[in-house]
PDB file of C-alpha atoms in Angstrom:
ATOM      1  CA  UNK A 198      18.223  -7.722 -11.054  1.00 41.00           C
ATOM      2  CA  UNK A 199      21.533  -7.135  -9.072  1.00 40.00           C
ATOM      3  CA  UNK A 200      22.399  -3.414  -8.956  1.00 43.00           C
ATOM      4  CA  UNK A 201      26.229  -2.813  -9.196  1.00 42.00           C
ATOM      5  CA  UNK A 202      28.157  -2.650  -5.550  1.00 42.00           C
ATOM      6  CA  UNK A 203      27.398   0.910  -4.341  1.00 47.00           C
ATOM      7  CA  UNK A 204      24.163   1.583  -6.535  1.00 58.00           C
ATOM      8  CA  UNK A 205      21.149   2.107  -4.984  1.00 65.00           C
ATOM      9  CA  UNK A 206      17.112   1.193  -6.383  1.00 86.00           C
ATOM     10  CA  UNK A 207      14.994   4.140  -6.719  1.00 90.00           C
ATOM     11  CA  UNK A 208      12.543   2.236  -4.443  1.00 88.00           C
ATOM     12  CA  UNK A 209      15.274   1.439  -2.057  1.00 90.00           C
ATOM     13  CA  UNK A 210      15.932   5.102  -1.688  1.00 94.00           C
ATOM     14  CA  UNK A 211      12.757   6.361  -1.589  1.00 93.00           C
ATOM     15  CA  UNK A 212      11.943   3.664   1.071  1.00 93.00           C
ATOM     16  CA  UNK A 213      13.145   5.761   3.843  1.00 96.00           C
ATOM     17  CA  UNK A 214      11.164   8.841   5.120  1.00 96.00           C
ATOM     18  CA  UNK A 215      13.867  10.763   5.998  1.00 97.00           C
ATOM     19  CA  UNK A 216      15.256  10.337   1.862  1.00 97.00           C
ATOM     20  CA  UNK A 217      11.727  11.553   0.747  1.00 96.00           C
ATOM     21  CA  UNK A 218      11.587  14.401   2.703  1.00 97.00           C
ATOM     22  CA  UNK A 219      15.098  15.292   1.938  1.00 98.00           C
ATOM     23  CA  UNK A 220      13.354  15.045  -1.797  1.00 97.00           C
ATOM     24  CA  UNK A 221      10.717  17.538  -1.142  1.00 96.00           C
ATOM     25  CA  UNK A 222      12.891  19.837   0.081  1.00 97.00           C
ATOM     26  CA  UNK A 223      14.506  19.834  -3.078  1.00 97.00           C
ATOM     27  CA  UNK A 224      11.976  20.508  -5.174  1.00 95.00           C
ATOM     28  CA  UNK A 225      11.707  24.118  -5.889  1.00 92.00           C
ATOM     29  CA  UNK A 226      15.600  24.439  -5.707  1.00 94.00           C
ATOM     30  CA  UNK A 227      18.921  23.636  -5.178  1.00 95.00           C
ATOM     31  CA  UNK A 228      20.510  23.279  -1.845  1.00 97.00           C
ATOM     32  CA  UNK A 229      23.712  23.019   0.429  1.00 96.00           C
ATOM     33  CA  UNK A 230      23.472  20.122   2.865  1.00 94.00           C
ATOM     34  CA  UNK A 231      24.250  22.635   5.416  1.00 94.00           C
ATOM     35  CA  UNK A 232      20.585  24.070   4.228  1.00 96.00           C
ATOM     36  CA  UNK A 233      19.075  20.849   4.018  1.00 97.00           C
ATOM     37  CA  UNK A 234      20.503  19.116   7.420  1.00 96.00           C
ATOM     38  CA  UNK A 235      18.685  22.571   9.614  1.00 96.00           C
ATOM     39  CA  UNK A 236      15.180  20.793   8.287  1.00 96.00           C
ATOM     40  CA  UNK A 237      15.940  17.799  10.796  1.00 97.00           C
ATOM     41  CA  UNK A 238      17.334  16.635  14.148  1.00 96.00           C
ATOM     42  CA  UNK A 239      19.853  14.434  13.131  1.00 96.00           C
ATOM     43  CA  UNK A 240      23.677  15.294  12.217  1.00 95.00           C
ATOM     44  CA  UNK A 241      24.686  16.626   9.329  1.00 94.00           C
ATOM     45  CA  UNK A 242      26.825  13.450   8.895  1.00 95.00           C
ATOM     46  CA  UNK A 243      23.414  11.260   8.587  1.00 97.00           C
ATOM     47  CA  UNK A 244      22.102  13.621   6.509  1.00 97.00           C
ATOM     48  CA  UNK A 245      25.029  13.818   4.050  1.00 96.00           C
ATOM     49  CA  UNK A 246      24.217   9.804   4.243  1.00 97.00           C
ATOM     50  CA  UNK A 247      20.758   9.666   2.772  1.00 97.00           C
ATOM     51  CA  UNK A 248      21.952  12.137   0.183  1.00 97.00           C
ATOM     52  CA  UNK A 249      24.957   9.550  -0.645  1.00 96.00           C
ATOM     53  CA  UNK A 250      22.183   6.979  -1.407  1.00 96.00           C
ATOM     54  CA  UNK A 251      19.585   9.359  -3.317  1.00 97.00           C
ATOM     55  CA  UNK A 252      22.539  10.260  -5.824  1.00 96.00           C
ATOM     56  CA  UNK A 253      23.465   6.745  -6.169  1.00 95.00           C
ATOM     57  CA  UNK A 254      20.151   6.111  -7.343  1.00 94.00           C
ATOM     58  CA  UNK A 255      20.139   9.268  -9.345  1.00 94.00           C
ATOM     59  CA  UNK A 256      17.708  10.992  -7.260  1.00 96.00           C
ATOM     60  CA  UNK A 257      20.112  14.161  -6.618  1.00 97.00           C
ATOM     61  CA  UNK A 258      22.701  15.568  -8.356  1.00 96.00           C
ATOM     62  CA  UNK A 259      25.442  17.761  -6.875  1.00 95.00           C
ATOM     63  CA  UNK A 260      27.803  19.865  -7.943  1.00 95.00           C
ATOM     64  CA  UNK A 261      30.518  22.315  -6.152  1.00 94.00           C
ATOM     65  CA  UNK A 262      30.237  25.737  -5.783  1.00 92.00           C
ATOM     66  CA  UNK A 263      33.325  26.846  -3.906  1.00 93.00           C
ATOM     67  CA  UNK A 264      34.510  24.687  -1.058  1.00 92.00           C
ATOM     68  CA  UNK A 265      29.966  24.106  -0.644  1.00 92.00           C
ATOM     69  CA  UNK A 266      28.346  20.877  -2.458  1.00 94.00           C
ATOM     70  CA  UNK A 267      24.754  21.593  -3.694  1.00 97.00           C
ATOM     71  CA  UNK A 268      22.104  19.103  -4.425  1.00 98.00           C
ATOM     72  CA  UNK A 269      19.277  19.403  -6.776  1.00 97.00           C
ATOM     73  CA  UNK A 270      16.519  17.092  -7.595  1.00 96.00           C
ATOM     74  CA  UNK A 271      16.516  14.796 -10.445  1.00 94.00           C
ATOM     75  CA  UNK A 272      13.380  13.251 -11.415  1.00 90.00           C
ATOM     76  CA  UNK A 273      13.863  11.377 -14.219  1.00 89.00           C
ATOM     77  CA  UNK A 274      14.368   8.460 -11.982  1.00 89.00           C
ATOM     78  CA  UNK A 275      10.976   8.491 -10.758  1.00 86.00           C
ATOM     79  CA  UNK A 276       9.578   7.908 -13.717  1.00 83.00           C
ATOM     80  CA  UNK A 277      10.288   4.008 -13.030  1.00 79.00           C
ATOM     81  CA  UNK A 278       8.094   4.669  -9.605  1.00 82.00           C
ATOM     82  CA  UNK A 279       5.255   6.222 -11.499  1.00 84.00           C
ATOM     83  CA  UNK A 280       4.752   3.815 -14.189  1.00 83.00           C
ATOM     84  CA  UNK A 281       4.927   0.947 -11.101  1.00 81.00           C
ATOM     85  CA  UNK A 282       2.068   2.873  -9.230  1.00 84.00           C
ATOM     86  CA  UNK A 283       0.368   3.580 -12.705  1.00 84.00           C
ATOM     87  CA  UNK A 284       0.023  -0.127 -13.599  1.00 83.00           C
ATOM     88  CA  UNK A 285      -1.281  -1.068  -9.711  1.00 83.00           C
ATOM     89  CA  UNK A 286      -3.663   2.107 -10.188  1.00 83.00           C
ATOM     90  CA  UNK A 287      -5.422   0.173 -13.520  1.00 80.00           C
ATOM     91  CA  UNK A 288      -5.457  -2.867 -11.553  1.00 79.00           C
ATOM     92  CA  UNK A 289      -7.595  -1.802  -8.808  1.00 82.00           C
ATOM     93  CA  UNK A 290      -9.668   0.633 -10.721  1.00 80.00           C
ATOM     94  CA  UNK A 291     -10.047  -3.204 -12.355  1.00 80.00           C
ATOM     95  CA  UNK A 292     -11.124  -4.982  -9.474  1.00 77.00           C
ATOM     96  CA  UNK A 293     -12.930  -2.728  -8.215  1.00 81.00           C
ATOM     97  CA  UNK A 294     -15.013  -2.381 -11.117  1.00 82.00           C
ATOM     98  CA  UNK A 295     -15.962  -6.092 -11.089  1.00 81.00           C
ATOM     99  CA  UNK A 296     -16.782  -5.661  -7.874  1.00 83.00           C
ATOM    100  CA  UNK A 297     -19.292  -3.003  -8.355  1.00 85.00           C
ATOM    101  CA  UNK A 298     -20.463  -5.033 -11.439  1.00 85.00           C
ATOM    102  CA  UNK A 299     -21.122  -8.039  -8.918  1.00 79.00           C
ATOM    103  CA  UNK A 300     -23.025  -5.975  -6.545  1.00 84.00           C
ATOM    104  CA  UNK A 301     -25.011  -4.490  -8.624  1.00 82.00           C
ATOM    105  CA  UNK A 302     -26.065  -7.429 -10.621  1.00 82.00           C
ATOM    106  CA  UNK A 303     -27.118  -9.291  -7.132  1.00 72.00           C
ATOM    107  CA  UNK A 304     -29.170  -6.250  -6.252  1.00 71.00           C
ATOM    108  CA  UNK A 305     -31.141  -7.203  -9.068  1.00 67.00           C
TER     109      UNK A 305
END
């Protein structure tokens, strides 16, 4: 499915490591990019980046608080990601399963 020009895929943001950690930071709070660019070496620029493409996904949200923009986690998003990983979690528990069915039948 084509995503609209500008939108971005929760798995296409969360792809990069730099967008995940950006994610964890924003966990327990909200934060100013200023805050959020001192947890890395790159420029605030590149930082403001990744948080363009995880609130085009609908990662973050942010909202203005004087002439500052803060950014807050939004996971309703990820619920797409967990029910992905949930149905490839049931599908090794599966295999695996049959496997250790298999083995223990030719042990017998």
């Amino acid at each position: 499915m084509a995503l609209p020009s500008g939108k971005h895929d929760v798995f296409q943001a969360i792809a990069d490591p730099t967008r995940r950690e950006v994610l964890k930071l924003l966990v327990d709070h909200e934060m100013p990019v200023t805050a959020i660019s001192g947890h890395f070496t790159m420029t605030r620029t590149a930082v403001s980046k990744h948080l363009r493409i995880l609130a085009e996904a609908g990662l973050v949200k942010e909202r203005k608080v004087g002439r500052e923009t803060r950014y807050r986690l939004e996971t309703q998003p990820l619920q797409e990601l967990k029910s992905w990983l949930n149905y490839y979690e049931r599908y090794w528990e599966n295999k695996l399963s049959a496997l250790q069915r298999f083995v223990e039948a030719d042990e017998e």
